[in-house]
Short mmCIF file of C-alpha atoms in Angstrom, two decimals:
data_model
loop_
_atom_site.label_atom_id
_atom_site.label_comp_id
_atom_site.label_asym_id
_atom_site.label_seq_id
_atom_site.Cartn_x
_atom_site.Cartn_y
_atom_site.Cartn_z
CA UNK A 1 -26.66 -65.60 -44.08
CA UNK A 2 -24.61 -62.72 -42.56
CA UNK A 3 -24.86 -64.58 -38.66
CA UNK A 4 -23.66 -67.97 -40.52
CA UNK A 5 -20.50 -66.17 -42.51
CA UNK A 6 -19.74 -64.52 -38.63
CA UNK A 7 -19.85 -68.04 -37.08
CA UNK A 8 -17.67 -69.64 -39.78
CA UNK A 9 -15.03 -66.52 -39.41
CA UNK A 10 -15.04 -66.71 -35.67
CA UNK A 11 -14.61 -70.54 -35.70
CA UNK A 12 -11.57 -70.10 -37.64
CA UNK A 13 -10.12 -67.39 -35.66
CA UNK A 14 -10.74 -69.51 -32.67
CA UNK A 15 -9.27 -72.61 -33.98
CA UNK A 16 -6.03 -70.38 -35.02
CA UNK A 17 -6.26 -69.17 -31.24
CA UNK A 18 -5.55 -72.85 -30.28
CA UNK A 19 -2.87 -73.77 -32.45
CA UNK A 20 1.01 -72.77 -31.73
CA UNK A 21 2.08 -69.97 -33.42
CA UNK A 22 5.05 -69.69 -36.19
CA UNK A 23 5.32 -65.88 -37.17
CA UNK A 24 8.14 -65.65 -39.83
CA UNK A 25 11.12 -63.88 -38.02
CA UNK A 26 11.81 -61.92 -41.61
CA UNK A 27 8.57 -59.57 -40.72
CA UNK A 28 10.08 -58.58 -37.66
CA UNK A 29 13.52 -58.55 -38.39
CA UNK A 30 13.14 -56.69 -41.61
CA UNK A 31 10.91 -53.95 -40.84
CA UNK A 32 13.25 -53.05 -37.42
CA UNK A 33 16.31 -53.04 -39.70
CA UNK A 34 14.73 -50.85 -42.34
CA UNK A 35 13.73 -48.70 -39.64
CA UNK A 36 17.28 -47.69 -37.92
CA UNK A 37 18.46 -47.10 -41.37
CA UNK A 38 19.67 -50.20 -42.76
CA UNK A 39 19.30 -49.98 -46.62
CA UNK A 40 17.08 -53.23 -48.40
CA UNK A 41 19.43 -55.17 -50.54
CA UNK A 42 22.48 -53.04 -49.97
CA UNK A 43 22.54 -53.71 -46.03
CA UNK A 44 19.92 -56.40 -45.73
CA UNK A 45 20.81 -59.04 -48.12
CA UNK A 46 17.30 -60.60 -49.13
CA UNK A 47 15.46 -61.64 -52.12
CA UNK A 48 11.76 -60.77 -51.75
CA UNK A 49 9.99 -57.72 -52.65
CA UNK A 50 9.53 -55.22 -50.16
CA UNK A 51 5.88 -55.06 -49.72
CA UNK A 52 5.45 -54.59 -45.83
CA UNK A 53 8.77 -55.42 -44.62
CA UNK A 54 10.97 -52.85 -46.58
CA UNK A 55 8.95 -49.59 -47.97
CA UNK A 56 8.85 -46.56 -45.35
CA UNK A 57 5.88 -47.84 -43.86
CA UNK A 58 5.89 -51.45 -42.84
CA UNK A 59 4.82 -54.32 -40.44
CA UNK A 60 7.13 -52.38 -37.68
CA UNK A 61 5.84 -48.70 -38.28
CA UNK A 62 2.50 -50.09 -38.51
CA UNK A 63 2.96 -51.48 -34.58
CA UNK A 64 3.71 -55.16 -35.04
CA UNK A 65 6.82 -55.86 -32.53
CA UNK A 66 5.55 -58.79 -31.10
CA UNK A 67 4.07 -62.44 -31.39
CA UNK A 68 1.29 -61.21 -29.66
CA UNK A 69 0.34 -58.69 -32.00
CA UNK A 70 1.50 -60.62 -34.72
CA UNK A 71 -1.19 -62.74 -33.54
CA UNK A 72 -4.20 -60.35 -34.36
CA UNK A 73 -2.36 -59.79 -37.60
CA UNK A 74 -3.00 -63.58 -38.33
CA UNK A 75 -6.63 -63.23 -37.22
CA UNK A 76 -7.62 -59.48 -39.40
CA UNK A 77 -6.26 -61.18 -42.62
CA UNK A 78 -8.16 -64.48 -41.90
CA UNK A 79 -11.06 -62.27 -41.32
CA UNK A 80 -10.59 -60.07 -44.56
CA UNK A 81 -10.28 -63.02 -46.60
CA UNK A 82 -13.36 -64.61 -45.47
CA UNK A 83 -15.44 -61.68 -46.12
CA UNK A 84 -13.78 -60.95 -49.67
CA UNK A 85 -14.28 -64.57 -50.12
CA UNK A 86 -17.63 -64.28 -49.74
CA UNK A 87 -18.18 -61.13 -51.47
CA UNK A 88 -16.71 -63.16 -54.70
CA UNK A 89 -18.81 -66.17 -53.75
CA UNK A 90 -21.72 -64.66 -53.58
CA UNK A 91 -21.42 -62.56 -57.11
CA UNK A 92 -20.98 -66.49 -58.84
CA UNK A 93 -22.97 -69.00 -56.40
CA UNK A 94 -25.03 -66.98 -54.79
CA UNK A 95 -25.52 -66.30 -50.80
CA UNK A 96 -26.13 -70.16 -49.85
CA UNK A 97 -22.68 -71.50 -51.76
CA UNK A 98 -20.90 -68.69 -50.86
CA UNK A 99 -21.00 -69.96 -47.09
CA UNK A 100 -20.35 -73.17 -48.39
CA UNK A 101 -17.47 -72.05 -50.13
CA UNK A 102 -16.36 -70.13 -46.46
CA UNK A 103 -16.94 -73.27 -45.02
CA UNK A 104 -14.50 -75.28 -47.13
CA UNK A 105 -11.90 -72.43 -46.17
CA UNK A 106 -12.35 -72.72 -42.79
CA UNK A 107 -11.44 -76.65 -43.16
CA UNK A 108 -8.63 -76.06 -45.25
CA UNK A 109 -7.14 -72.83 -43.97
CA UNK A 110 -5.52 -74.08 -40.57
CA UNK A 111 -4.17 -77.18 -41.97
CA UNK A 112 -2.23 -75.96 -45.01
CA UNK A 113 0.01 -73.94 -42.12
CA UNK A 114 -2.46 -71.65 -41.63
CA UNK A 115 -0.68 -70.81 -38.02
CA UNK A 116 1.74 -69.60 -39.72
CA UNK A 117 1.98 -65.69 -40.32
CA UNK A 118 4.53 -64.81 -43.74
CA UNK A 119 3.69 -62.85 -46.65
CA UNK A 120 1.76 -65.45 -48.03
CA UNK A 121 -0.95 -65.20 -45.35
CA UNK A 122 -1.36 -61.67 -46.30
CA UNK A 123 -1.63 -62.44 -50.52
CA UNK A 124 -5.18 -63.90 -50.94
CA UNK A 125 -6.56 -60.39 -49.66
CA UNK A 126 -5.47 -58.60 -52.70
CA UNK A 127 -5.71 -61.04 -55.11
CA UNK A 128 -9.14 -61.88 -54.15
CA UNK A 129 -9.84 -58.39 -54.37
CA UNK A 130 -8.35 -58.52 -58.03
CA UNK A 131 -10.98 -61.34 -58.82
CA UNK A 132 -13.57 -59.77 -56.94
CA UNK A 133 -13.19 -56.38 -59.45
CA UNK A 134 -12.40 -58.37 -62.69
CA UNK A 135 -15.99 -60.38 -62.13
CA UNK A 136 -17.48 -56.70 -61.69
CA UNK A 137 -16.20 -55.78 -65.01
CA UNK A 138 -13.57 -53.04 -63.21
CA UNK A 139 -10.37 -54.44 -65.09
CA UNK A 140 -8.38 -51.27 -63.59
CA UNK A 141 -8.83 -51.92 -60.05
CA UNK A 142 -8.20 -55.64 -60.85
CA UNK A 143 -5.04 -55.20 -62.06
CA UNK A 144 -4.33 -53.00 -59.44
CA UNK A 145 -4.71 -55.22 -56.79
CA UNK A 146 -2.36 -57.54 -58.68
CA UNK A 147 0.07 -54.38 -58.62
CA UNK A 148 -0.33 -54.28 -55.54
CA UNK A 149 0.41 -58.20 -55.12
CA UNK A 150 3.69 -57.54 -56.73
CA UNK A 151 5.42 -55.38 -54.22
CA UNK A 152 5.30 -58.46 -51.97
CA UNK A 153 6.38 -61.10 -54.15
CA UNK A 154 7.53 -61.46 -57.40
CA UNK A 155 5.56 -64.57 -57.83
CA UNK A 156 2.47 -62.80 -58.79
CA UNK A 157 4.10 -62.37 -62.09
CA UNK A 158 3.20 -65.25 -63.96
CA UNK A 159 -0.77 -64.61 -62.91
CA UNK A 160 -0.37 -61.09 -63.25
CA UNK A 161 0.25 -62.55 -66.96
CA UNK A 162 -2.63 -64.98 -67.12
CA UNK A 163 -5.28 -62.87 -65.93
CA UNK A 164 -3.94 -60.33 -69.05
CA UNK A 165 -3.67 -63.01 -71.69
CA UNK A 166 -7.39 -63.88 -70.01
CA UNK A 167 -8.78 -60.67 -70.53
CA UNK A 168 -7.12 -60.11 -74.31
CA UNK A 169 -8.93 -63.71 -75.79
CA UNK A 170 -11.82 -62.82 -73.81
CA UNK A 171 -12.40 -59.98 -75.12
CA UNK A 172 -10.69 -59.90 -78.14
CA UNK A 173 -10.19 -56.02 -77.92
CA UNK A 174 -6.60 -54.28 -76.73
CA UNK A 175 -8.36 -51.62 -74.49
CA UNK A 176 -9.65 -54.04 -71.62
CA UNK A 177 -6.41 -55.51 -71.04
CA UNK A 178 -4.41 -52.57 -71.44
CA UNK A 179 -6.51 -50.98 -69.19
CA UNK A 180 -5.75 -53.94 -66.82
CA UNK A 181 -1.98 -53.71 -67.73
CA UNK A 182 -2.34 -49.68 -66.47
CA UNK A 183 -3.53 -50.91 -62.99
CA UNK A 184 -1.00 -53.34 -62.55
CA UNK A 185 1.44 -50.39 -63.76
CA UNK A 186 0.65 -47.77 -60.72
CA UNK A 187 1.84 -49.64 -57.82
CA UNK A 188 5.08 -51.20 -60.30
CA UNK A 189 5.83 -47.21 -60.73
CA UNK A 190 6.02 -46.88 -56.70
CA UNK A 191 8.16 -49.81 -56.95
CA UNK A 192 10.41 -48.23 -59.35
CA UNK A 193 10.49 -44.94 -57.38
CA UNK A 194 11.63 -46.13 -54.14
CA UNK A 195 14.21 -48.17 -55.83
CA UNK A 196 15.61 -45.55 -58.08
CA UNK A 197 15.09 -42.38 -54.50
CA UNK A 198 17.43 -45.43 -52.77
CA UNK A 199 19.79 -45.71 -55.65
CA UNK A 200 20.11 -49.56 -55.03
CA UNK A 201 19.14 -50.81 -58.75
CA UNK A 202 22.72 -53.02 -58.84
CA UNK A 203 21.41 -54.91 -55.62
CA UNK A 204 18.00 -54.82 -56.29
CA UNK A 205 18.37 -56.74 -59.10
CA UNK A 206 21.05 -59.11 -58.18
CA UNK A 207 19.37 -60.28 -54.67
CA UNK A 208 15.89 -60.24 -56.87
CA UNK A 209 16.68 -61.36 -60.27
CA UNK A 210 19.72 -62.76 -60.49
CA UNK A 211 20.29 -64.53 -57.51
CA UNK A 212 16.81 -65.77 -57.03
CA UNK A 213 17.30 -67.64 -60.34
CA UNK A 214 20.73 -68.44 -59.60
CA UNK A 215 22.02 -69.49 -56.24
CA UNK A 216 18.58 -69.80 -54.48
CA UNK A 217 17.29 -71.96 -57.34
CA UNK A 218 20.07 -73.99 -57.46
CA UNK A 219 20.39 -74.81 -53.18
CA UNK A 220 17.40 -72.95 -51.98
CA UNK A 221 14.96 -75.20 -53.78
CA UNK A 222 12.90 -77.14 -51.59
CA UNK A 223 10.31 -80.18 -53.28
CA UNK A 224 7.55 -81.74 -51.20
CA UNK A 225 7.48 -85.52 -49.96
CA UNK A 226 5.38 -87.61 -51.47
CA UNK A 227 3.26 -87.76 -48.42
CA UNK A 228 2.78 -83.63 -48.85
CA UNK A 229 1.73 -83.94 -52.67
CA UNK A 230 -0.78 -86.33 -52.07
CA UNK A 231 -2.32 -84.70 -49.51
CA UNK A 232 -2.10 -81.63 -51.49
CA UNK A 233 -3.38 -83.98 -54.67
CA UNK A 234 -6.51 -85.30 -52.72
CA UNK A 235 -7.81 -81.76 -51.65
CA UNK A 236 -6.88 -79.32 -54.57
CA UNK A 237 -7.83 -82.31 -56.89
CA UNK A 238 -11.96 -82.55 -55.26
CA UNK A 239 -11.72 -78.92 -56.89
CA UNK A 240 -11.40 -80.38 -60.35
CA UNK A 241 -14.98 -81.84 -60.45
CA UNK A 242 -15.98 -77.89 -60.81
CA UNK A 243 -15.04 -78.39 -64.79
CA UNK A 244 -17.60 -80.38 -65.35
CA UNK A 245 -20.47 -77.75 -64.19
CA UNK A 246 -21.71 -76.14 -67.32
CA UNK A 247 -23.47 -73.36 -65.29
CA UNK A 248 -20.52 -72.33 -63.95
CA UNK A 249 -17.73 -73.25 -66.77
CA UNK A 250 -16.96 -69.23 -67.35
CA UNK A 251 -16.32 -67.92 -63.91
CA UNK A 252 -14.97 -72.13 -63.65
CA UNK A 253 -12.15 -71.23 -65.82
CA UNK A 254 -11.19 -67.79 -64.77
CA UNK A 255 -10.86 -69.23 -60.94
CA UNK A 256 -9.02 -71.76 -62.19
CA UNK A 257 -6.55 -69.37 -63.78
CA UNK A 258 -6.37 -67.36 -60.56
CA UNK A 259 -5.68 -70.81 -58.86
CA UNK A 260 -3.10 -71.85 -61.16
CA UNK A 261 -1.43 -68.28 -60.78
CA UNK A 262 -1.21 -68.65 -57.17
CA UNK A 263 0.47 -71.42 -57.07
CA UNK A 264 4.16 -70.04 -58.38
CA UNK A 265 4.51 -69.12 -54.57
CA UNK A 266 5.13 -73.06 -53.64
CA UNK A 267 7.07 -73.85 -56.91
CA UNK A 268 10.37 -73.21 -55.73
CA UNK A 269 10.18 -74.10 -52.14
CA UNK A 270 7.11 -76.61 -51.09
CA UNK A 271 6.09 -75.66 -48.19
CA UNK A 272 2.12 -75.78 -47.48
CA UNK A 273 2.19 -71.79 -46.09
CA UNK A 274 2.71 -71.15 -50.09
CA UNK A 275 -0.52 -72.87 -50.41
CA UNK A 276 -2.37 -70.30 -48.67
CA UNK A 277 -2.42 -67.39 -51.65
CA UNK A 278 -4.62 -70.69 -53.68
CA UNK A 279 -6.57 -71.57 -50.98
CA UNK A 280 -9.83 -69.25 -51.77
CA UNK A 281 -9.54 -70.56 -55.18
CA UNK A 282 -9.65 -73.82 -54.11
CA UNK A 283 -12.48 -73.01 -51.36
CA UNK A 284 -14.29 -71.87 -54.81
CA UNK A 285 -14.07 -74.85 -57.24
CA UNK A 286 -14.76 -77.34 -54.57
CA UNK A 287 -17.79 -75.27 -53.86
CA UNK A 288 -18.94 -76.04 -57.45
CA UNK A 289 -18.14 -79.50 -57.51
CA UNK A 290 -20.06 -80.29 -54.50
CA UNK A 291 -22.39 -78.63 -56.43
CA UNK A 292 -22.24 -80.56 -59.70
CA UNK A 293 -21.89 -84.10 -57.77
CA UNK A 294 -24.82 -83.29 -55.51
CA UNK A 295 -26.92 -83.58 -59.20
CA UNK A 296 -25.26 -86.79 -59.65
CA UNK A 297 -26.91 -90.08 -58.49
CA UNK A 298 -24.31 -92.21 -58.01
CA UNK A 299 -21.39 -89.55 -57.58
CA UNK A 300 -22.62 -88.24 -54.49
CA UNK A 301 -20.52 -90.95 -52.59
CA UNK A 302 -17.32 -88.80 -54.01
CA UNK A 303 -18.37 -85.82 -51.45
CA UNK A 304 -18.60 -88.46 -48.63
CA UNK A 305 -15.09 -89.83 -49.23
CA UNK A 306 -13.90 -86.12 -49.84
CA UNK A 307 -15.78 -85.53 -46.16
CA UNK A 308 -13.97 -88.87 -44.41
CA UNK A 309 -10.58 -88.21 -46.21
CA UNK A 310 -11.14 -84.48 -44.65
CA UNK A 311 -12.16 -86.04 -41.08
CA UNK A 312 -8.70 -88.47 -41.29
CA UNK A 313 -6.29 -85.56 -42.42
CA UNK A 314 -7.36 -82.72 -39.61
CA UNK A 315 -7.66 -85.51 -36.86
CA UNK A 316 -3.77 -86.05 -37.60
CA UNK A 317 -3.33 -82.13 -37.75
CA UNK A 318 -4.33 -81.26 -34.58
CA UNK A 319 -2.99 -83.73 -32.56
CA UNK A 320 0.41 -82.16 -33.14
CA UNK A 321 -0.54 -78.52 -33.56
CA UNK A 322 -2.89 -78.11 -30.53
CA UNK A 323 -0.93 -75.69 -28.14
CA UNK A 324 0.65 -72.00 -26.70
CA UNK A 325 3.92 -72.30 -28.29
CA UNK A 326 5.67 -69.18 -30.44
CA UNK A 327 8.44 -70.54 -32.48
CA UNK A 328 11.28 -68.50 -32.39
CA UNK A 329 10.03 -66.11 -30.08
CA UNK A 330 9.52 -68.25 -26.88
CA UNK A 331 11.53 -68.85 -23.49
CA UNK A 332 14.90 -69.63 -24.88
CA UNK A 333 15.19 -66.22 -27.07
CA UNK A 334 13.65 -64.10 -24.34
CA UNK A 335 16.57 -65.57 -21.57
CA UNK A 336 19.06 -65.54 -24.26
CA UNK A 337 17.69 -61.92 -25.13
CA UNK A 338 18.49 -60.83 -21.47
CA UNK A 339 21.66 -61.96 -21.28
CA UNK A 340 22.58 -59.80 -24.44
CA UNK A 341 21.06 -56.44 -23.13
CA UNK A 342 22.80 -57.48 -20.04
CA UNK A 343 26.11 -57.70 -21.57
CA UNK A 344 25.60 -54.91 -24.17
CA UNK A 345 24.62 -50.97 -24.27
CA UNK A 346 21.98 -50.13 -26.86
CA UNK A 347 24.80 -48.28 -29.26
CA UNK A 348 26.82 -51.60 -28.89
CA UNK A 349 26.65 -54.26 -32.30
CA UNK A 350 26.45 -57.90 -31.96
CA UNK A 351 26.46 -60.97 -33.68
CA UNK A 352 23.95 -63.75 -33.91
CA UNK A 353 25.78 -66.88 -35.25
CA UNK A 354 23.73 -69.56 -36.94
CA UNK A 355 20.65 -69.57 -34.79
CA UNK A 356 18.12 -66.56 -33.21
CA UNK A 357 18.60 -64.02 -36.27
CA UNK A 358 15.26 -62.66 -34.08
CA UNK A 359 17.39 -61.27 -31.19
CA UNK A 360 18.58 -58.21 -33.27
CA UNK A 361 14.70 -57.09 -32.89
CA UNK A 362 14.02 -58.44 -29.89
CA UNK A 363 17.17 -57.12 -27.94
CA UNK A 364 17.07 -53.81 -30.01
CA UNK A 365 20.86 -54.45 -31.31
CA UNK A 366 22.26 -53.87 -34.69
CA UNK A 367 24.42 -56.01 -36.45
CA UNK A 368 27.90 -55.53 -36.68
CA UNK A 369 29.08 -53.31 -40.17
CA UNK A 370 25.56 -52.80 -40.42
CA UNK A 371 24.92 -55.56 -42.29
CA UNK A 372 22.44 -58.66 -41.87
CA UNK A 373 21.66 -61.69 -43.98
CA UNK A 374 19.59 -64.79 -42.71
CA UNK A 375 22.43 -67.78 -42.24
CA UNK A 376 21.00 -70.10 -44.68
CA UNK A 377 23.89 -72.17 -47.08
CA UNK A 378 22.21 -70.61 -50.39
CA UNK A 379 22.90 -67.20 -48.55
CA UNK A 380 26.28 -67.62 -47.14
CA UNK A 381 27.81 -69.16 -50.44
CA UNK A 382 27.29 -65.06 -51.38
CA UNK A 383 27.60 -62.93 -48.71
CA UNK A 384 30.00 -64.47 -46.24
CA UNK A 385 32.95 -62.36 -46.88
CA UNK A 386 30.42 -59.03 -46.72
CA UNK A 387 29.46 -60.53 -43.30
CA UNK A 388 32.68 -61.21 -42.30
CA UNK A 389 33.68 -57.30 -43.37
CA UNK A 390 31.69 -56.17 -40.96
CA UNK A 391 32.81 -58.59 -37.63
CA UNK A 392 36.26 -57.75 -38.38
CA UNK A 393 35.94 -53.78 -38.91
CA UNK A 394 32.64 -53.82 -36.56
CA UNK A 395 33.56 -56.23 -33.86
CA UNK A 396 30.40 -57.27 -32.23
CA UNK A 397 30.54 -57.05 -28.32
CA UNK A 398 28.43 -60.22 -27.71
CA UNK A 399 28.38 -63.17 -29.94
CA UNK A 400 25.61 -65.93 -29.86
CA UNK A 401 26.17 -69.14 -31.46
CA UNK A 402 24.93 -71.96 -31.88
CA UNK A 403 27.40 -74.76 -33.38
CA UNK A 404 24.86 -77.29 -34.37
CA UNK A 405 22.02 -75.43 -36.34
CA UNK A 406 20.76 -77.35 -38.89
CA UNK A 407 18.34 -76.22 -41.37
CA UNK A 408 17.05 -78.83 -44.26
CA UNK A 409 20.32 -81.31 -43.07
CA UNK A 410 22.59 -78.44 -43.66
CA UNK A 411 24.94 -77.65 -40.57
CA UNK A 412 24.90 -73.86 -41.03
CA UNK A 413 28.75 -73.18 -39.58
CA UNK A 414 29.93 -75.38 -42.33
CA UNK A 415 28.70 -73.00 -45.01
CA UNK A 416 30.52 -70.09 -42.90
CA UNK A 417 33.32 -71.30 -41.95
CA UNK A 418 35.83 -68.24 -42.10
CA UNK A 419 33.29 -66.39 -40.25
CA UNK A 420 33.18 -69.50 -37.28
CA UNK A 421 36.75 -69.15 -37.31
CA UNK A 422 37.24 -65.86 -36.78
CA UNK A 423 34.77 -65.96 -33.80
CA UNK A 424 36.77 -68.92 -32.44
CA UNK A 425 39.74 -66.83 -32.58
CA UNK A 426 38.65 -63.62 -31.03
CA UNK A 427 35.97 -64.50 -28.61
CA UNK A 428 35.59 -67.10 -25.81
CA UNK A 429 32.30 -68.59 -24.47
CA UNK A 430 31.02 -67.36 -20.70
CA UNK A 431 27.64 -68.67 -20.99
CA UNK A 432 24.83 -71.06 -22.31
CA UNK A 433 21.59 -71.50 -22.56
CA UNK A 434 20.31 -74.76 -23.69
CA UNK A 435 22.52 -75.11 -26.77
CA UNK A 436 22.99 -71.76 -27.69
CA UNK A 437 26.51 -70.45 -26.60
CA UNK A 438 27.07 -66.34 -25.15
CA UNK A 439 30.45 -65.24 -26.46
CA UNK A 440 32.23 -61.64 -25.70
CA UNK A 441 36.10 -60.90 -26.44
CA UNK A 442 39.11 -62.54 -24.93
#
């Protein structure tokens, strides 16, 4: 069983070998900022939770400064979740559905962006892990794990809440899920420490809290086509079949709950990398159905249209994804990234104007005032004038721009457009690469 769980994981990291490569820019951007002393949510305007890209010791202390590395970052979690997987798998199916189960994640994991690295690629570790200790009757260490879960993303809330209102009607005593409440509480209590040593509670809430369910849900919201939620429908609905499986209808349920949980990372933007904390879930219950509809005479055909609807779906997917390419990180950034240490002394600031946010990290620059916030409209409605502080008492000795960046329709420049002018004013264009524009001082 072992040798068939190392093929399945090795497959997977192979297939991920062969597909291009989108590493978030955030964990490298982040984690470099943090490092040369930029404060989280004071100087680095962002909404997520610091997990590895703020706290002390992050994706940059822990060695990740390239796409190359990042790479074997992709591959270790893929390689922790199949073996957690399995370890869960195995405690409710037994040995031989647990590599079935591993099986159905290796289908599934590529396609829902599974090339691309973000803090959702790192989730299903710990809250498998949670799952994996609440089976095992350890309700601490599961709620630690959720804890844990937390610092990353705030979106673990509303499961961090299921799984408690799970174990309270389970149980139907107070001390189980209070002592589940007490593991989720440790790692909350580091949170709260490194918030209150930074004394950045005002920010911390507002780029959190208050802006999250402000600005960013009002423009930042992003909903799936139709086309994406019925290919999401088709697989994560084959899961559903597991209900009907009497054997299984405990541990049934509390996956479910775990699955349903997950899912708060793709409620308010749709993209299929928030799929990825759900996945194992879904790996699980499908697992089970095949199960239940193998016992069925004339339900069986459902697994072979679930097997030719699978066949149809990752044909399409790797025609397009087959390939070498880094996204953000590739020839463009590194010649546009030469130019700027060319033009610029290490101690010098510049400015990255609606496009390559990555060449602060990549170049070793800092922004100028010190001061960094990704370009998107939802942002820039907020922090523009901060931004704009810091050009004008920071000036930036290169500038690189790119006029036309678009992101979701949205012409970036528009949303910054006392920013653009000011560059317009007080710098002048001496080079280009493809459409990005190098800009010093008249």
């Amino acid at each position: 069983m072992i040798t068939i769980l190392i093929i399945i994981i090795l497959i997977n990291v192979f297939v991920l070998s062969k597909l291009v490569f989108f590493p978030y820019p955030e964990l490298f951007i982040y984690p470099y900022l943090t490092n040369h002393g930029l404060i989280p949510y004071t100087d680095i305007l962002d909404q997520h939770f610091p997990g590895l890209i703020f706290f002390p010791v992050n994706l940059g202390t822990l060695g990740m400064h390239s796409p190359e590395i990042a790479r074997y970052w992709q591959y270790g979690a893929v390689v922790i979740i199949h073996l957690i997987l399995y370890l869960v798998a195995k405690k409710i199916l037994g040995p031989k559905k647990a590599l079935l189960a591993n099986l159905i994640f290796l289908i599934w994991q590529p396609y829902f962006e599974g090339w691309v690295l973000w803090i959702d690629s790192f989730l299903p570790i710990l809250i498998l892990s949670s799952l994996y200790f609440l089976i095992s009757k350890k309700n601490f260490w599961s709620g630690f794990f959720l804890g844990v879960a937390l610092l990353f993303k705030q979106v673990i809330a509303p499961l961090i809440a299921l799984v408690g209102l799970y174990i309270l009607f389970k149980e139907r005593k107070f001390k189980p899920a209070f002592i589940f409440s007490l593991g989720v509480l440790i790692p909350t209590l580091f949170l709260i420490k490194y918030v209150n040593d930074l004394g950045i509670w005002k920010d911390f809430i507002f780029w959190t809290v208050t802006f999250n369910t402000g600005v960013f849900a009002e423009m930042g919201r992003k909903y799936g086509t139709i086309s994406e939620i019925a290919r999401v429908v088709g697989v994560y609905g084959f899961a559903a079949f597991s209900f009907f499986d009497e054997k299984f209808r405990e541990n049934t349920l509390l996956i479910g709950i775990f699955l349903i949980g997950s899912l708060a990372s793709v409620y308010a933007r749709f993209d299929f990398v928030h799929l990825q904390p759900s996945l194992p879930f879904v790996a699980l219950l499908s697992a089970i159905s095949i199960n239940w509809l193998l016992k069925k005479k004339y339900l069986k055909v459902l697994i072979a249209i679930y097997i030719l609807v699978a066949i149809y779906l990752l044909s399409q997917f790797y025609k397009g994804l087959v390939g070498s390419k880094i996204f953000f990180q590739g020839e463009t950034e590194r010649r546009v990234t030469q130019v700027v240490q060319r033009l610029s002394k290490k101690e010098d600031k510049i400015f990255s104007l609606g496009t390559m946010p990555i060449v602060y990290e990549m170049a070793d620059r800092l922004p100028p005032g010190n001061v960094f916030v990704f370009q998107f409209p939802w942002f820039m409605t907020v922090a523009e004038n901060r931004i704009l502080s810091g050009i004008i008492s920071d000036p930036p000795k290169v500038v690189v721009r790119d006029v036309n960046a678009v992101v979701e329709g949205k012409k970036l420049i528009l949303y910054m457009p006392k920013i653009n002018d000011y560059i317009n004013e007080h710098y002048k264009v001496i080079d280009k690469i493809d459409e990005i524009e190098i800009m010093v001082r008249k």
